[in-house]
Short mmCIF file of C-alpha atoms in Angstrom, two decimals:
data_model
loop_
_atom_site.label_atom_id
_atom_site.label_comp_id
_atom_site.label_asym_id
_atom_site.label_seq_id
_atom_site.Cartn_x
_atom_site.Cartn_y
_atom_site.Cartn_z
CA UNK A 1 72.74 118.31 142.39
CA UNK A 2 72.07 121.87 141.23
CA UNK A 3 75.30 122.86 143.00
CA UNK A 4 77.27 120.39 140.90
CA UNK A 5 75.45 121.59 137.78
CA UNK A 6 76.33 125.22 138.51
CA UNK A 7 80.01 124.35 138.87
CA UNK A 8 79.99 122.34 135.65
CA UNK A 9 78.09 125.10 133.82
CA UNK A 10 80.66 127.68 134.85
CA UNK A 11 83.67 125.51 134.06
CA UNK A 12 82.51 123.78 130.90
CA UNK A 13 78.87 123.64 129.82
CA UNK A 14 78.26 127.38 129.29
CA UNK A 15 80.90 127.54 126.62
CA UNK A 16 79.87 124.21 125.13
CA UNK A 17 76.21 125.20 124.67
CA UNK A 18 77.14 128.69 123.45
CA UNK A 19 79.35 127.08 120.81
CA UNK A 20 77.04 124.24 119.77
CA UNK A 21 73.72 126.09 120.15
CA UNK A 22 74.52 129.79 119.83
CA UNK A 23 71.78 132.38 120.02
CA UNK A 24 71.53 134.54 116.93
CA UNK A 25 72.05 138.30 117.20
CA UNK A 26 68.34 138.81 116.59
CA UNK A 27 67.47 136.36 119.37
CA UNK A 28 69.95 137.94 121.73
CA UNK A 29 68.58 141.39 121.09
CA UNK A 30 65.06 140.18 121.76
CA UNK A 31 66.23 138.86 125.11
CA UNK A 32 67.45 142.24 126.32
CA UNK A 33 65.63 143.12 129.49
CA UNK A 34 66.47 146.60 130.64
CA UNK A 35 69.28 149.07 130.77
CA UNK A 36 69.90 148.05 134.37
CA UNK A 37 70.53 144.46 133.35
CA UNK A 38 72.88 145.56 130.60
CA UNK A 39 74.69 147.89 132.95
CA UNK A 40 75.11 145.09 135.45
CA UNK A 41 76.37 142.60 132.89
CA UNK A 42 79.69 141.05 133.80
CA UNK A 43 81.03 141.45 130.28
CA UNK A 44 80.81 144.93 128.78
CA UNK A 45 79.72 143.75 125.35
CA UNK A 46 77.48 140.97 126.58
CA UNK A 47 73.76 141.00 125.89
CA UNK A 48 71.72 140.33 129.00
CA UNK A 49 69.44 137.38 128.36
CA UNK A 50 66.20 136.50 130.12
CA UNK A 51 68.11 134.02 132.23
CA UNK A 52 69.07 135.53 135.57
CA UNK A 53 71.78 134.00 137.73
CA UNK A 54 70.70 132.76 141.13
CA UNK A 55 73.37 130.91 143.15
CA UNK A 56 72.49 127.29 143.86
CA UNK A 57 73.94 127.73 147.35
CA UNK A 58 74.92 130.64 149.53
CA UNK A 59 78.15 128.85 150.41
CA UNK A 60 79.60 128.91 146.88
CA UNK A 61 79.20 131.76 144.41
CA UNK A 62 80.46 131.41 140.87
CA UNK A 63 79.57 134.45 138.78
CA UNK A 64 78.66 133.36 135.25
CA UNK A 65 80.91 134.39 132.39
CA UNK A 66 79.58 135.87 129.16
CA UNK A 67 79.15 132.35 127.78
CA UNK A 68 76.22 131.73 130.14
CA UNK A 69 74.11 134.22 128.16
CA UNK A 70 75.11 133.28 124.62
CA UNK A 71 73.19 130.05 123.96
CA UNK A 72 69.66 129.58 122.72
CA UNK A 73 69.36 127.14 125.64
CA UNK A 74 69.89 129.11 128.87
CA UNK A 75 71.01 127.43 132.06
CA UNK A 76 67.44 126.88 133.27
CA UNK A 77 66.29 125.11 130.09
CA UNK A 78 64.97 121.67 131.02
CA UNK A 79 66.38 120.22 127.78
CA UNK A 80 69.83 121.54 128.56
CA UNK A 81 69.59 120.40 132.18
CA UNK A 82 68.56 116.91 131.11
CA UNK A 83 71.58 116.56 128.82
CA UNK A 84 73.92 118.13 131.37
CA UNK A 85 72.74 115.95 134.25
CA UNK A 86 72.95 112.84 132.05
CA UNK A 87 76.56 113.64 131.22
CA UNK A 88 77.46 114.58 134.80
CA UNK A 89 75.89 111.43 136.23
CA UNK A 90 77.52 109.27 133.56
CA UNK A 91 81.03 110.72 133.77
CA UNK A 92 81.24 111.11 137.53
CA UNK A 93 79.48 107.78 138.06
CA UNK A 94 82.09 105.99 135.96
CA UNK A 95 84.93 107.82 137.73
CA UNK A 96 83.62 106.90 141.20
CA UNK A 97 82.95 103.32 140.06
CA UNK A 98 86.39 102.74 138.54
CA UNK A 99 88.25 104.56 141.31
CA UNK A 100 86.52 102.86 144.24
CA UNK A 101 86.42 99.44 142.59
CA UNK A 102 90.11 99.60 141.67
CA UNK A 103 91.15 100.74 145.15
CA UNK A 104 89.03 98.01 146.71
CA UNK A 105 90.37 95.43 144.25
CA UNK A 106 94.02 96.22 145.01
CA UNK A 107 93.81 96.85 148.75
CA UNK A 108 90.78 94.90 150.05
CA UNK A 109 89.64 92.14 147.69
CA UNK A 110 90.96 88.67 148.49
CA UNK A 111 92.64 87.41 145.28
CA UNK A 112 92.21 83.82 146.47
CA UNK A 113 88.68 84.19 145.09
CA UNK A 114 90.17 83.64 141.62
CA UNK A 115 90.59 79.97 142.55
CA UNK A 116 86.94 79.50 143.47
CA UNK A 117 85.38 76.96 141.06
CA UNK A 118 82.52 79.38 140.35
CA UNK A 119 84.71 82.31 139.35
CA UNK A 120 84.05 82.98 135.66
CA UNK A 121 86.40 83.09 132.72
CA UNK A 122 87.55 86.67 132.17
CA UNK A 123 85.16 87.72 134.93
CA UNK A 124 86.67 91.11 135.76
CA UNK A 125 86.70 92.09 132.11
CA UNK A 126 83.05 91.06 131.81
CA UNK A 127 82.07 92.94 134.98
CA UNK A 128 83.71 96.16 133.81
CA UNK A 129 82.24 95.80 130.33
CA UNK A 130 78.71 95.31 131.69
CA UNK A 131 79.12 98.28 134.05
CA UNK A 132 80.43 100.65 131.38
CA UNK A 133 77.59 99.61 129.07
CA UNK A 134 74.96 100.23 131.76
CA UNK A 135 76.20 103.59 133.06
CA UNK A 136 75.05 105.93 130.25
CA UNK A 137 71.56 104.42 130.16
CA UNK A 138 71.19 104.50 133.96
CA UNK A 139 72.35 108.12 133.85
CA UNK A 140 69.71 109.13 131.31
CA UNK A 141 67.01 107.41 133.35
CA UNK A 142 68.23 109.17 136.50
CA UNK A 143 68.61 112.66 135.01
CA UNK A 144 64.87 113.58 135.19
CA UNK A 145 65.04 113.39 139.00
CA UNK A 146 67.89 115.91 139.02
CA UNK A 147 66.08 118.17 136.54
CA UNK A 148 63.05 118.26 138.83
CA UNK A 149 65.32 119.13 141.74
CA UNK A 150 66.97 121.95 139.78
CA UNK A 151 63.53 123.25 138.76
CA UNK A 152 62.57 123.54 142.44
CA UNK A 153 60.12 120.66 142.84
CA UNK A 154 61.97 118.85 145.63
CA UNK A 155 62.32 119.52 149.36
CA UNK A 156 66.05 120.21 149.10
CA UNK A 157 67.20 123.15 151.21
CA UNK A 158 70.47 125.07 151.31
CA UNK A 159 70.98 126.69 154.72
CA UNK A 160 72.46 124.26 157.24
CA UNK A 161 69.91 125.56 159.73
CA UNK A 162 67.05 125.53 157.25
CA UNK A 163 65.67 122.11 158.14
CA UNK A 164 62.52 121.42 160.18
CA UNK A 165 64.56 121.64 163.42
CA UNK A 166 68.14 121.77 164.66
CA UNK A 167 68.34 118.04 165.20
CA UNK A 168 67.15 117.25 161.66
CA UNK A 169 70.50 118.11 160.05
CA UNK A 170 71.89 114.95 161.64
CA UNK A 171 68.67 112.92 161.79
CA UNK A 172 68.24 113.00 158.02
CA UNK A 173 71.09 110.50 157.57
CA UNK A 174 69.53 107.62 159.56
CA UNK A 175 66.15 108.56 158.08
CA UNK A 176 67.66 108.32 154.58
CA UNK A 177 69.16 104.91 155.39
CA UNK A 178 65.93 103.52 156.86
CA UNK A 179 63.72 104.84 154.06
CA UNK A 180 65.92 103.73 151.16
CA UNK A 181 66.76 100.38 152.75
CA UNK A 182 63.05 99.60 153.07
CA UNK A 183 62.16 100.47 149.47
CA UNK A 184 65.23 98.81 147.98
CA UNK A 185 64.38 95.61 149.83
CA UNK A 186 60.96 95.40 148.18
CA UNK A 187 62.24 96.51 144.76
CA UNK A 188 65.12 94.03 144.90
CA UNK A 189 62.87 91.21 146.06
CA UNK A 190 60.41 92.09 143.31
CA UNK A 191 63.22 91.82 140.76
CA UNK A 192 63.55 88.18 141.77
CA UNK A 193 60.07 87.43 140.45
CA UNK A 194 60.67 84.99 137.56
CA UNK A 195 59.39 87.41 134.91
CA UNK A 196 61.55 90.34 136.07
CA UNK A 197 64.52 88.18 137.03
CA UNK A 198 64.95 86.71 133.54
CA UNK A 199 64.55 90.05 131.78
CA UNK A 200 66.30 92.46 134.16
CA UNK A 201 68.07 91.06 137.20
CA UNK A 202 69.82 87.96 135.85
CA UNK A 203 72.81 89.90 134.42
CA UNK A 204 73.80 90.98 137.93
CA UNK A 205 73.56 87.40 139.19
CA UNK A 206 75.98 86.22 136.54
CA UNK A 207 78.67 86.84 139.16
CA UNK A 208 78.46 84.01 141.71
CA UNK A 209 81.67 85.16 143.41
CA UNK A 210 81.65 88.90 142.66
CA UNK A 211 84.59 91.28 142.68
CA UNK A 212 84.31 95.02 143.43
CA UNK A 213 83.89 95.58 139.68
CA UNK A 214 80.57 93.69 139.82
CA UNK A 215 79.09 96.44 142.00
CA UNK A 216 77.57 98.32 139.05
CA UNK A 217 77.38 95.45 136.57
CA UNK A 218 73.60 95.60 136.10
CA UNK A 219 71.06 95.65 133.37
CA UNK A 220 70.50 99.45 133.07
CA UNK A 221 66.83 99.28 134.06
CA UNK A 222 67.65 97.03 137.01
CA UNK A 223 70.30 99.43 138.30
CA UNK A 224 67.96 102.40 137.83
CA UNK A 225 65.04 100.72 139.60
CA UNK A 226 67.16 99.99 142.66
CA UNK A 227 68.32 103.62 142.73
CA UNK A 228 64.81 105.11 142.69
CA UNK A 229 64.49 105.27 146.52
CA UNK A 230 67.61 107.46 146.73
CA UNK A 231 66.16 109.99 144.31
CA UNK A 232 62.65 109.77 145.70
CA UNK A 233 63.77 110.70 149.22
CA UNK A 234 64.29 114.49 148.65
CA UNK A 235 60.82 114.77 147.14
CA UNK A 236 59.23 113.36 150.27
CA UNK A 237 61.54 114.56 153.03
CA UNK A 238 63.59 117.73 153.56
CA UNK A 239 67.22 117.16 152.59
CA UNK A 240 70.19 119.50 152.81
CA UNK A 241 71.82 120.04 149.41
CA UNK A 242 75.37 119.10 150.38
CA UNK A 243 74.06 116.04 152.21
CA UNK A 244 72.26 115.06 148.99
CA UNK A 245 75.55 115.16 147.07
CA UNK A 246 77.34 113.25 149.83
CA UNK A 247 74.62 110.59 149.93
CA UNK A 248 74.90 110.10 146.16
CA UNK A 249 78.63 109.41 146.58
CA UNK A 250 78.04 107.26 149.67
CA UNK A 251 75.57 104.85 148.07
CA UNK A 252 77.89 104.30 145.11
CA UNK A 253 80.84 103.59 147.41
CA UNK A 254 78.72 101.33 149.64
CA UNK A 255 77.67 99.34 146.59
CA UNK A 256 81.34 98.64 145.89
CA UNK A 257 81.98 97.68 149.52
CA UNK A 258 79.31 94.99 149.65
CA UNK A 259 80.88 93.34 146.61
CA UNK A 260 84.50 93.43 147.81
CA UNK A 261 84.54 89.93 149.32
CA UNK A 262 86.16 91.09 152.55
CA UNK A 263 83.79 89.98 155.28
CA UNK A 264 84.51 92.52 158.00
CA UNK A 265 81.00 93.33 159.22
CA UNK A 266 79.98 90.29 161.26
CA UNK A 267 76.97 92.16 162.54
CA UNK A 268 73.35 91.09 163.01
CA UNK A 269 72.31 94.57 161.86
CA UNK A 270 74.60 95.60 159.00
CA UNK A 271 74.08 94.05 155.58
CA UNK A 272 77.76 93.82 154.71
CA UNK A 273 79.78 91.98 152.08
CA UNK A 274 79.26 88.59 153.74
CA UNK A 275 75.47 88.93 153.63
CA UNK A 276 75.56 90.09 150.03
CA UNK A 277 77.91 87.30 148.98
CA UNK A 278 75.30 84.83 150.26
CA UNK A 279 72.77 86.63 148.07
CA UNK A 280 74.94 86.06 145.00
CA UNK A 281 75.55 82.45 145.97
CA UNK A 282 72.03 81.44 146.96
CA UNK A 283 69.84 84.06 145.24
CA UNK A 284 66.80 84.17 147.53
CA UNK A 285 68.31 85.64 150.69
CA UNK A 286 69.55 89.01 151.98
CA UNK A 287 67.86 91.45 149.61
CA UNK A 288 68.59 94.46 151.82
CA UNK A 289 71.11 97.16 150.97
CA UNK A 290 72.26 98.60 154.29
CA UNK A 291 70.67 96.62 157.10
CA UNK A 292 69.22 93.19 157.79
CA UNK A 293 65.99 94.65 159.23
CA UNK A 294 63.69 94.06 156.28
CA UNK A 295 65.13 90.64 155.50
CA UNK A 296 64.40 89.65 159.07
CA UNK A 297 60.86 90.99 158.87
CA UNK A 298 60.35 89.43 155.44
CA UNK A 299 61.76 86.03 156.37
CA UNK A 300 64.62 86.24 153.85
CA UNK A 301 67.55 86.84 156.20
CA UNK A 302 70.36 84.31 156.15
CA UNK A 303 73.14 84.70 158.65
CA UNK A 304 76.65 84.29 157.19
CA UNK A 305 78.55 81.22 158.37
CA UNK A 306 81.16 81.80 161.05
CA UNK A 307 83.75 80.36 158.64
CA UNK A 308 83.26 83.34 156.33
CA UNK A 309 84.94 85.57 158.92
CA UNK A 310 87.96 83.28 159.30
CA UNK A 311 90.72 83.99 156.80
CA UNK A 312 91.69 80.37 156.15
CA UNK A 313 88.28 78.76 156.51
CA UNK A 314 86.44 81.10 154.12
CA UNK A 315 88.69 80.03 151.23
CA UNK A 316 88.85 76.34 152.15
CA UNK A 317 87.88 73.60 149.73
CA UNK A 318 85.48 72.22 152.34
CA UNK A 319 83.47 75.44 152.48
CA UNK A 320 83.63 75.92 148.70
CA UNK A 321 82.30 72.40 148.06
CA UNK A 322 79.44 73.07 150.45
CA UNK A 323 78.66 76.40 148.76
CA UNK A 324 78.78 74.89 145.27
CA UNK A 325 76.44 72.04 146.11
CA UNK A 326 73.72 74.38 147.39
CA UNK A 327 74.40 77.04 144.76
CA UNK A 328 73.93 74.57 141.89
CA UNK A 329 70.63 73.45 143.38
CA UNK A 330 69.48 77.08 143.62
CA UNK A 331 70.55 77.82 140.03
CA UNK A 332 68.38 74.97 138.76
CA UNK A 333 65.48 76.23 140.85
CA UNK A 334 65.81 79.88 139.84
CA UNK A 335 67.25 79.77 136.32
CA UNK A 336 66.60 76.23 135.11
CA UNK A 337 70.06 75.78 133.63
CA UNK A 338 73.44 77.37 134.20
CA UNK A 339 74.74 79.19 131.11
CA UNK A 340 77.82 80.67 132.82
CA UNK A 341 81.34 79.85 131.64
CA UNK A 342 83.60 79.00 134.55
CA UNK A 343 87.40 78.81 135.02
CA UNK A 344 90.19 78.39 134.74
CA UNK A 345 89.83 80.84 137.64
CA UNK A 346 89.66 83.84 135.33
CA UNK A 347 93.41 84.43 135.62
CA UNK A 348 93.97 85.36 131.99
CA UNK A 349 92.70 88.92 132.41
CA UNK A 350 93.86 89.66 135.97
#
């Protein structure tokens, strides 16, 4: 994410920090290094601070403007990086969430779901509200990982040929999927322990029949805990920087896809929307994120009914009645009582 930070610094943050936290003339003078640095300064009247520009990647070079050297917090300040990464993760996270969820809602999501007896009153409004509330807190909890990356503590590498071997550039993707899928399974299953479920995970299970907008509707700590494997990966395994950015976008988009209610992936391997819908309906099955591997090994895999992949059958009253009967039994077992407010099909806010 240091590449994204460098772009944002150049475009916006340098000027912001120079304006909000300007370095005094005395401080600037004390930061002068040598006549060579001054001579090489981009701006003729600019004092050369201790901070020295080093491109985050050899593929993109954005020479800093004079603003980069005019704040008491230089670009490599951990305090500045923490605030910047928090804002970047928050703003871009919300943009990706709203964009992908809205596209999925309009072009993929089956609106017949509104008629399901377990669709909540004003559900979409509640899902978006919960997501927008959670995002800034999840971003602040996530930012320290990005600060450590920017400070050079991870195994991120820049050169496309800089991995352990030529094949690794492509092998890191399946390795990333396998590693994160494993850890998320155990974290997610742990969040279903009664103590953690009541305090952290229950808000995400408010949505029995989720829409794409439920994808990020978590308790902030819950959402952060399930994201830890993604951020832990580059500290344990080599990871190309652009792949790291792409993976961050991918996992957010995938999270929307498994909540879109369109059961395309009838696969024994892929943990698609059908598998995840069963998790929302019946709670104690299909904890995995990408694959069914760990659910199978852990005895928690539940295969989606064939009817779920048939357009008419999946929205039939017969299947809904069957789902509701088992779901209500599971709610009593897991939560004790059902405090959700259902119907009339949530149509008022659609």
